[in-house]
Tab-separated table of N, CA and C in Angstrom:
chain	number	residue	atom	x	y	z
A	264	MET	N	12.462	-117.784	255.373
A	264	MET	CA	13.168	-116.797	254.585
A	264	MET	C	12.147	-115.911	253.870
A	265	ASN	N	12.274	-114.637	254.069
A	265	ASN	CA	11.375	-113.670	253.455
A	265	ASN	C	11.864	-113.368	252.029
A	266	LEU	N	10.992	-113.579	251.052
A	266	LEU	CA	11.387	-113.370	249.658
A	266	LEU	C	11.653	-111.901	249.338
A	267	LEU	N	10.948	-110.996	249.990
A	267	LEU	CA	11.164	-109.578	249.721
A	267	LEU	C	12.479	-109.081	250.320
A	268	ALA	N	12.994	-109.792	251.312
A	268	ALA	CA	14.267	-109.396	251.910
A	268	ALA	C	15.426	-109.638	250.947
A	269	GLN	N	15.231	-110.469	249.980
A	269	GLN	CA	16.269	-110.791	248.992
A	269	GLN	C	16.032	-110.012	247.697
A	270	TYR	N	15.718	-108.728	247.819
A	270	TYR	CA	15.358	-107.924	246.644
A	270	TYR	C	16.488	-107.851	245.630
A	271	ASN	N	17.744	-107.898	246.080
A	271	ASN	CA	18.848	-107.805	245.130
A	271	ASN	C	18.862	-108.992	244.166
A	272	TYR	N	18.440	-110.158	244.630
A	272	TYR	CA	18.372	-111.311	243.739
A	272	TYR	C	17.215	-111.160	242.742
A	273	TRP	N	16.145	-110.531	243.169
A	273	TRP	CA	15.040	-110.260	242.245
A	273	TRP	C	15.483	-109.273	241.161
A	274	VAL	N	16.272	-108.287	241.563
A	274	VAL	CA	16.802	-107.325	240.587
A	274	VAL	C	17.695	-108.053	239.585
A	275	VAL	N	18.511	-108.983	240.067
A	275	VAL	CA	19.383	-109.761	239.187
A	275	VAL	C	18.556	-110.554	238.182
A	276	ILE	N	17.518	-111.226	238.659
A	276	ILE	CA	16.682	-112.042	237.772
A	276	ILE	C	16.001	-111.170	236.720
A	277	ILE	N	15.470	-110.026	237.144
A	277	ILE	CA	14.785	-109.129	236.210
A	277	ILE	C	15.753	-108.594	235.155
A	278	LEU	N	16.936	-108.146	235.593
A	278	LEU	CA	17.922	-107.636	234.633
A	278	LEU	C	18.396	-108.724	233.678
A	279	MET	N	18.583	-109.932	234.193
A	279	MET	CA	18.995	-111.033	233.315
A	279	MET	C	17.949	-111.305	232.243
A	280	MET	N	16.698	-111.329	232.643
A	280	MET	CA	15.642	-111.623	231.680
A	280	MET	C	15.474	-110.495	230.672
A	281	ILE	N	15.624	-109.254	231.118
A	281	ILE	CA	15.547	-108.117	230.189
A	281	ILE	C	16.681	-108.210	229.165
A	282	GLY	N	17.907	-108.434	229.641
A	282	GLY	CA	19.050	-108.541	228.739
A	282	GLY	C	18.915	-109.702	227.779
A	283	PHE	N	18.479	-110.855	228.297
A	283	PHE	CA	18.301	-112.040	227.457
A	283	PHE	C	17.217	-111.804	226.406
A	284	TYR	N	16.117	-111.161	226.800
A	284	TYR	CA	15.029	-110.873	225.861
A	284	TYR	C	15.507	-109.945	224.738
A	285	ILE	N	16.281	-108.932	225.099
A	285	ILE	CA	16.779	-107.998	224.086
A	285	ILE	C	17.675	-108.730	223.093
A	286	VAL	N	18.524	-109.625	223.588
A	286	VAL	CA	19.452	-110.343	222.701
A	286	VAL	C	18.701	-111.238	221.723
A	287	ILE	N	17.680	-111.949	222.205
A	287	ILE	CA	17.011	-112.898	221.308
A	287	ILE	C	15.899	-112.273	220.474
A	288	SER	N	15.390	-111.116	220.842
A	288	SER	CA	14.239	-110.570	220.129
A	288	SER	C	14.594	-109.520	219.080
A	289	HIS	N	15.733	-108.881	219.209
A	289	HIS	CA	16.085	-107.801	218.287
A	289	HIS	C	17.097	-108.280	217.261
A	290	GLY	N	16.959	-107.778	216.054
A	290	GLY	CA	17.890	-108.111	214.990
A	290	GLY	C	18.982	-107.076	214.811
A	291	ASN	N	18.849	-105.956	215.475
A	291	ASN	CA	19.828	-104.888	215.382
A	291	ASN	C	21.044	-105.263	216.226
A	292	LEU	N	22.230	-105.202	215.629
A	292	LEU	CA	23.437	-105.638	216.321
A	292	LEU	C	23.796	-104.736	217.499
A	293	VAL	N	23.520	-103.445	217.408
A	293	VAL	CA	23.804	-102.537	218.525
A	293	VAL	C	22.887	-102.863	219.702
A	294	LYS	N	21.627	-103.143	219.426
A	294	LYS	CA	20.699	-103.517	220.497
A	294	LYS	C	21.118	-104.825	221.148
A	295	LYS	N	21.629	-105.750	220.348
A	295	LYS	CA	22.118	-107.010	220.917
A	295	LYS	C	23.290	-106.761	221.864
A	296	LEU	N	24.199	-105.881	221.488
A	296	LEU	CA	25.322	-105.557	222.369
A	296	LEU	C	24.842	-104.913	223.667
A	297	MET	N	23.844	-104.057	223.576
A	297	MET	CA	23.326	-103.428	224.790
A	297	MET	C	22.608	-104.458	225.672
A	298	GLY	N	21.919	-105.414	225.058
A	298	GLY	CA	21.287	-106.487	225.822
A	298	GLY	C	22.324	-107.336	226.547
A	299	LEU	N	23.428	-107.628	225.860
A	299	LEU	CA	24.504	-108.372	226.509
A	299	LEU	C	25.111	-107.582	227.656
A	300	SER	N	25.199	-106.280	227.507
A	300	SER	CA	25.731	-105.429	228.568
A	300	SER	C	24.811	-105.439	229.792
A	301	ILE	N	23.508	-105.404	229.569
A	301	ILE	CA	22.550	-105.473	230.684
A	301	ILE	C	22.652	-106.828	231.379
A	302	PHE	N	22.746	-107.893	230.600
A	302	PHE	CA	22.896	-109.234	231.164
A	302	PHE	C	24.169	-109.318	231.996
A	303	GLN	N	25.240	-108.754	231.479
A	303	GLN	CA	26.523	-108.769	232.172
A	303	GLN	C	26.435	-107.996	233.488
A	304	THR	N	25.734	-106.895	233.495
A	304	THR	CA	25.559	-106.110	234.716
A	304	THR	C	24.817	-106.916	235.773
A	305	SER	N	23.841	-107.703	235.356
A	305	SER	CA	23.114	-108.525	236.322
A	305	SER	C	24.037	-109.565	236.958
A	306	VAL	N	24.968	-110.099	236.201
A	306	VAL	CA	25.927	-111.054	236.761
A	306	VAL	C	26.844	-110.355	237.769
A	307	PHE	N	27.243	-109.131	237.471
A	307	PHE	CA	28.058	-108.369	238.425
A	307	PHE	C	27.317	-108.188	239.746
A	308	ILE	N	26.064	-107.796	239.659
A	308	ILE	CA	25.265	-107.583	240.867
A	308	ILE	C	25.121	-108.889	241.641
A	309	LEU	N	24.948	-110.000	240.940
A	309	LEU	CA	24.820	-111.301	241.603
A	309	LEU	C	26.074	-111.638	242.403
A	310	TYR	N	27.248	-111.491	241.797
A	310	TYR	CA	28.485	-111.819	242.502
A	310	TYR	C	28.736	-110.887	243.678
A	311	ILE	N	28.457	-109.614	243.508
A	311	ILE	CA	28.646	-108.675	244.614
A	311	ILE	C	27.679	-108.982	245.741
A	312	SER	N	26.451	-109.367	245.418
A	312	SER	CA	25.463	-109.730	246.440
A	312	SER	C	25.896	-110.965	247.217
A	313	MET	N	26.461	-111.931	246.521
A	313	MET	CA	26.896	-113.152	247.201
A	313	MET	C	28.121	-112.899	248.079
A	314	GLY	N	28.910	-111.890	247.747
A	314	GLY	CA	30.112	-111.603	248.521
A	314	GLY	C	29.843	-110.835	249.798
A	315	ASN	N	28.622	-110.354	249.977
A	315	ASN	CA	28.279	-109.587	251.168
A	315	ASN	C	27.934	-110.535	252.315
A	316	VAL	N	28.514	-110.281	253.487
A	316	VAL	CA	28.246	-111.078	254.675
A	316	VAL	C	27.632	-110.155	255.715
A	317	ASP	N	26.442	-110.518	256.216
A	317	ASP	CA	25.772	-109.683	257.231
A	317	ASP	C	26.586	-109.645	258.513
A	318	GLY	N	26.766	-108.457	259.051
A	318	GLY	CA	27.472	-108.280	260.312
A	318	GLY	C	28.977	-108.372	260.196
A	319	ALA	N	29.485	-108.465	258.991
A	319	ALA	CA	30.928	-108.585	258.801
A	319	ALA	C	31.504	-107.254	258.340
A	320	THR	N	32.786	-107.139	258.418
A	320	THR	CA	33.471	-105.932	258.007
A	320	THR	C	34.537	-106.285	256.976
A	321	ALA	N	35.163	-105.267	256.452
A	321	ALA	CA	36.267	-105.494	255.518
A	321	ALA	C	37.381	-106.220	256.260
A	322	PRO	N	38.217	-106.966	255.556
A	322	PRO	CA	39.258	-107.742	256.239
A	322	PRO	C	40.409	-106.880	256.768
A	323	ILE	N	40.051	-105.966	257.635
A	323	ILE	CA	41.030	-105.126	258.323
A	323	ILE	C	40.841	-105.403	259.804
A	324	LEU	N	41.898	-105.732	260.480
A	324	LEU	CA	41.782	-106.083	261.888
A	324	LEU	C	41.341	-104.868	262.697
A	325	ALA	N	40.221	-105.025	263.366
A	325	ALA	CA	39.687	-103.973	264.225
A	325	ALA	C	39.000	-104.647	265.406
A	326	GLU	N	38.951	-103.959	266.505
A	326	GLU	CA	38.322	-104.544	267.687
A	326	GLU	C	36.815	-104.581	267.519
A	327	GLY	N	36.205	-105.638	268.031
A	327	GLY	CA	34.765	-105.754	268.021
A	327	GLY	C	34.199	-106.547	266.854
A	328	TYR	N	35.021	-106.957	265.924
A	328	TYR	CA	34.540	-107.728	264.773
A	328	TYR	C	35.118	-109.130	264.813
A	329	GLN	N	34.268	-110.093	264.609
A	329	GLN	CA	34.698	-111.492	264.605
A	329	GLN	C	34.631	-112.110	263.208
A	330	SER	N	33.800	-111.542	262.339
A	330	SER	CA	33.676	-112.086	260.983
A	330	SER	C	34.043	-111.015	259.959
A	331	PHE	N	34.599	-111.484	258.873
A	331	PHE	CA	35.079	-110.587	257.833
A	331	PHE	C	34.519	-111.026	256.475
A	332	SER	N	34.265	-110.049	255.618
A	332	SER	CA	33.819	-110.336	254.251
A	332	SER	C	35.034	-110.571	253.367
A	333	SER	N	34.882	-111.464	252.431
A	333	SER	CA	35.965	-111.719	251.484
A	333	SER	C	35.964	-110.627	250.417
A	334	PRO	N	37.113	-110.006	250.158
A	334	PRO	CA	37.171	-108.985	249.106
A	334	PRO	C	37.309	-109.585	247.706
A	335	LEU	N	37.499	-110.883	247.624
A	335	LEU	CA	37.744	-111.514	246.330
A	335	LEU	C	36.619	-111.303	245.314
A	336	PRO	N	35.329	-111.480	245.674
A	336	PRO	CA	34.286	-111.234	244.662
A	336	PRO	C	34.299	-109.806	244.123
A	337	HIS	N	34.569	-108.851	244.983
A	337	HIS	CA	34.571	-107.449	244.543
A	337	HIS	C	35.750	-107.172	243.607
A	338	VAL	N	36.894	-107.759	243.918
A	338	VAL	CA	38.061	-107.575	243.062
A	338	VAL	C	37.837	-108.236	241.704
A	339	LEU	N	37.245	-109.422	241.709
A	339	LEU	CA	36.960	-110.104	240.444
A	339	LEU	C	35.974	-109.309	239.596
A	340	ILE	N	35.005	-108.701	240.230
A	340	ILE	CA	34.016	-107.920	239.482
A	340	ILE	C	34.638	-106.651	238.912
A	341	LEU	N	35.557	-106.027	239.653
A	341	LEU	CA	36.255	-104.865	239.087
A	341	LEU	C	37.003	-105.255	237.814
A	342	THR	N	37.653	-106.398	237.842
A	342	THR	CA	38.348	-106.884	236.651
A	342	THR	C	37.349	-107.195	235.539
A	343	ALA	N	36.234	-107.819	235.891
A	343	ALA	CA	35.219	-108.166	234.890
A	343	ALA	C	34.608	-106.914	234.260
A	344	ILE	N	34.457	-105.846	235.032
A	344	ILE	CA	33.918	-104.599	234.475
A	344	ILE	C	34.863	-104.041	233.419
A	345	VAL	N	36.157	-104.049	233.707
A	345	VAL	CA	37.135	-103.538	232.745
A	345	VAL	C	37.128	-104.392	231.476
A	346	VAL	N	37.101	-105.707	231.638
A	346	VAL	CA	37.062	-106.599	230.481
A	346	VAL	C	35.761	-106.405	229.705
A	347	GLY	N	34.642	-106.223	230.416
A	347	GLY	CA	33.353	-106.002	229.766
A	347	GLY	C	33.327	-104.734	228.942
A	348	ILE	N	33.911	-103.670	229.458
A	348	ILE	CA	33.966	-102.416	228.705
A	348	ILE	C	34.815	-102.590	227.449
A	349	ALA	N	35.933	-103.286	227.591
A	349	ALA	CA	36.809	-103.498	226.440
A	349	ALA	C	36.121	-104.348	225.370
A	350	THR	N	35.451	-105.418	225.773
A	350	THR	CA	34.785	-106.264	224.777
A	350	THR	C	33.595	-105.553	224.140
A	351	THR	N	32.911	-104.711	224.896
A	351	THR	CA	31.823	-103.920	224.304
A	351	THR	C	32.374	-102.943	223.269
A	352	ALA	N	33.523	-102.347	223.568
A	352	ALA	CA	34.144	-101.430	222.608
A	352	ALA	C	34.551	-102.160	221.337
A	353	VAL	N	35.104	-103.361	221.488
A	353	VAL	CA	35.477	-104.152	220.312
A	353	VAL	C	34.226	-104.541	219.523
A	354	GLY	N	33.167	-104.917	220.236
A	354	GLY	CA	31.914	-105.261	219.569
A	354	GLY	C	31.347	-104.094	218.790
A	355	LEU	N	31.378	-102.910	219.369
A	355	LEU	CA	30.885	-101.723	218.664
A	355	LEU	C	31.757	-101.394	217.458
A	356	ALA	N	33.071	-101.609	217.578
A	356	ALA	CA	33.956	-101.394	216.425
A	356	ALA	C	33.621	-102.382	215.308
A	357	LEU	N	33.332	-103.625	215.675
A	357	LEU	CA	32.932	-104.613	214.667
A	357	LEU	C	31.607	-104.237	214.012
A	358	VAL	N	30.685	-103.723	214.795
A	358	VAL	CA	29.397	-103.293	214.235
A	358	VAL	C	29.612	-102.139	213.254
A	359	MET	N	30.505	-101.222	213.588
A	359	MET	CA	30.807	-100.125	212.659
A	359	MET	C	31.393	-100.657	211.346
A	360	ARG	N	32.278	-101.641	211.478
A	360	ARG	CA	32.886	-102.237	210.281
A	360	ARG	C	31.842	-102.984	209.451
A	361	ILE	N	30.937	-103.692	210.115
A	361	ILE	CA	29.854	-104.382	209.411
A	361	ILE	C	28.969	-103.369	208.706
A	362	ARG	N	28.712	-102.242	209.344
A	362	ARG	CA	27.885	-101.179	208.748
A	362	ARG	C	28.549	-100.627	207.489
A	363	GLU	N	29.883	-100.469	207.545
A	363	GLU	CA	30.599	-99.987	206.360
A	363	GLU	C	30.537	-101.003	205.225
A	364	ALA	N	30.655	-102.278	205.569
A	364	ALA	CA	30.713	-103.311	204.537
A	364	ALA	C	29.351	-103.637	203.944
A	365	TYR	N	28.313	-103.681	204.781
A	365	TYR	CA	26.995	-104.126	204.325
A	365	TYR	C	25.979	-102.987	204.182
A	366	GLY	N	26.243	-101.865	204.815
A	366	GLY	CA	25.298	-100.761	204.735
A	366	GLY	C	24.144	-100.885	205.710
A	367	THR	N	24.210	-101.838	206.621
A	367	THR	CA	23.141	-102.038	207.593
A	367	THR	C	23.709	-102.754	208.819
A	368	VAL	N	22.972	-102.670	209.932
A	368	VAL	CA	23.332	-103.422	211.131
A	368	VAL	C	22.211	-104.375	211.530
A	369	GLU	N	21.272	-104.585	210.627
A	369	GLU	CA	20.175	-105.516	210.876
A	369	GLU	C	20.579	-106.915	210.438
A	370	GLU	N	20.402	-107.885	211.340
A	370	GLU	CA	20.808	-109.263	211.073
A	370	GLU	C	20.165	-109.852	209.822
A	371	ASP	N	18.872	-109.638	209.654
A	371	ASP	CA	18.149	-110.215	208.524
A	371	ASP	C	18.677	-109.698	207.194
A	372	GLU	N	18.938	-108.405	207.126
A	372	GLU	CA	19.432	-107.817	205.889
A	372	GLU	C	20.838	-108.312	205.574
A	373	ILE	N	21.674	-108.456	206.594
A	373	ILE	CA	23.038	-108.958	206.387
A	373	ILE	C	22.989	-110.401	205.901
A	374	GLN	N	22.124	-111.199	206.496
A	374	GLN	CA	21.998	-112.591	206.082
A	374	GLN	C	21.476	-112.699	204.650
A	375	THR	N	20.546	-111.831	204.289
A	375	THR	CA	20.028	-111.822	202.922
A	375	THR	C	21.134	-111.484	201.928
A	376	ILE	N	21.947	-110.502	202.264
A	376	ILE	CA	23.056	-110.123	201.387
A	376	ILE	C	24.064	-111.258	201.291
A	377	ASP	N	24.401	-111.900	202.408
A	377	ASP	CA	25.377	-112.989	202.410
A	377	ASP	C	24.888	-114.217	201.647
A	378	ASN	N	23.618	-114.502	201.742
A	378	ASN	CA	23.074	-115.680	201.068
A	378	ASN	C	22.871	-115.456	199.577
A	379	GLY	N	23.063	-114.242	199.109
A	379	GLY	CA	22.928	-113.962	197.686
A	379	GLY	C	21.499	-114.029	197.210
A	380	ALA	N	20.547	-113.767	198.091
A	380	ALA	CA	19.140	-113.779	197.696
A	380	ALA	C	18.921	-112.677	196.674
A	381	SER	N	17.867	-112.834	195.908
A	381	SER	CA	17.581	-111.842	194.878
A	381	SER	C	17.163	-110.530	195.538
A	382	VAL	N	18.038	-109.561	195.421
A	382	VAL	CA	17.789	-108.240	195.976
A	382	VAL	C	17.708	-107.273	194.809
A	383	THR	N	16.618	-106.548	194.777
A	383	THR	CA	16.473	-105.573	193.704
A	383	THR	C	17.310	-104.349	194.038
A	384	PRO	N	17.720	-103.608	193.013
A	384	PRO	CA	18.529	-102.415	193.285
A	384	PRO	C	17.826	-101.405	194.191
A	385	ALA	N	16.499	-101.398	194.207
A	385	ALA	CA	15.778	-100.458	195.055
A	385	ALA	C	15.928	-100.823	196.533
A	386	GLU	N	16.202	-102.100	196.836
A	386	GLU	CA	16.331	-102.535	198.225
A	386	GLU	C	17.729	-102.320	198.796
A	387	VAL	N	18.715	-102.101	197.942
A	387	VAL	CA	20.089	-101.917	198.391
A	387	VAL	C	20.267	-100.482	198.868
A	388	VAL	N	20.822	-100.335	200.042
A	388	VAL	CA	21.055	-99.003	200.608
A	388	VAL	C	22.408	-98.515	200.112
A	389	GLN	N	22.410	-97.377	199.451
A	389	GLN	CA	23.650	-96.786	198.984
A	389	GLN	C	24.137	-95.788	200.016
A	390	LEU	N	25.400	-95.911	200.406
A	390	LEU	CA	25.990	-94.985	201.359
A	390	LEU	C	26.565	-93.793	200.622
A	391	GLU	N	26.379	-92.636	201.190
A	391	GLU	CA	26.954	-91.431	200.628
A	391	GLU	C	28.434	-91.392	200.991
A	392	PRO	N	29.298	-91.026	200.043
A	392	PRO	CA	30.724	-90.939	200.393
A	392	PRO	C	30.953	-89.808	201.386
A	393	GLN	N	31.833	-90.065	202.337
A	393	GLN	CA	32.161	-89.058	203.336
A	393	GLN	C	33.113	-88.035	202.724
A	394	PRO	N	32.883	-86.742	202.984
A	394	PRO	CA	33.795	-85.736	202.432
A	394	PRO	C	35.182	-85.868	203.068
A	395	GLN	N	36.207	-85.742	202.257
A	395	GLN	CA	37.579	-85.853	202.741
A	395	GLN	C	38.088	-84.471	203.106
A	396	LEU	N	38.733	-84.381	204.269
A	396	LEU	CA	39.361	-83.140	204.678
A	396	LEU	C	40.713	-83.023	204.003
A	397	GLU	N	41.191	-81.779	203.862
A	397	GLU	CA	42.485	-81.571	203.231
A	397	GLU	C	43.577	-82.200	204.081
A	398	GLY	N	44.464	-82.916	203.447
A	398	GLY	CA	45.586	-83.526	204.148
A	398	GLY	C	45.244	-84.833	204.842
A	399	GLU	N	43.969	-85.236	204.829
A	399	GLU	CA	43.576	-86.495	205.482
A	399	GLU	C	43.777	-87.640	204.496
A	400	PRO	N	44.439	-88.711	204.946
A	400	PRO	CA	44.618	-89.842	204.022
A	400	PRO	C	43.286	-90.500	203.699
A	401	GLN	N	43.175	-90.986	202.477
A	401	GLN	CA	41.921	-91.599	202.046
A	401	GLN	C	41.846	-93.019	202.580
A	402	ARG	N	40.686	-93.376	203.162
A	402	ARG	CA	40.492	-94.703	203.729
A	402	ARG	C	39.915	-95.622	202.674
A	403	LYS	N	40.368	-96.879	202.728
A	403	LYS	CA	39.841	-97.892	201.822
A	403	LYS	C	39.113	-98.923	202.659
A	404	VAL	N	38.020	-99.423	202.135
A	404	VAL	CA	37.259	-100.479	202.786
A	404	VAL	C	37.511	-101.766	202.023
A	405	GLY	N	37.869	-102.820	202.721
A	405	GLY	CA	38.118	-104.101	202.077
A	405	GLY	C	39.510	-104.596	202.358
A	406	ASN	N	39.946	-105.541	201.553
A	406	ASN	CA	41.269	-106.118	201.735
A	406	ASN	C	42.357	-105.151	201.295
A	407	LYS	N	43.530	-105.332	201.835
A	407	LYS	CA	44.660	-104.483	201.444
A	407	LYS	C	45.056	-104.741	199.998
A	408	ASP	N	44.830	-105.970	199.542
A	408	ASP	CA	45.263	-106.352	198.191
A	408	ASP	C	44.335	-105.824	197.102
A	409	SER	N	43.109	-105.444	197.456
A	409	SER	CA	42.164	-105.038	196.415
A	409	SER	C	42.345	-103.594	196.012
């Protein structure tokens, strides 16, 4: 077996390691989401690569073909892509909400704020209030009861 002939598996391994490295090395939540997205893409490529059969055709009866590729991996990956986009959107919405609540998207700073470590007023990032447009309802951050 020629290792260079299996280049798609090498691409999968490289993308997986890049995505995994980004997730574990960066403290920025947006970068972590992008690392997870790269990792997820490598899994898609892996499943599509495994679903390919040399010398086979789509499962449509035609003369001259004896073997057929299963469409199931491709259909599953289409579903996984849609789910991946939706979960990435939810993750980005959560990051936006965390940014509103904490003023940062860096893991270390959020953990410092949550642990109640001694933070001087100079270290706290103050957010500028967003200008309100006429007729736009005012948004509140926090619980409905507060």
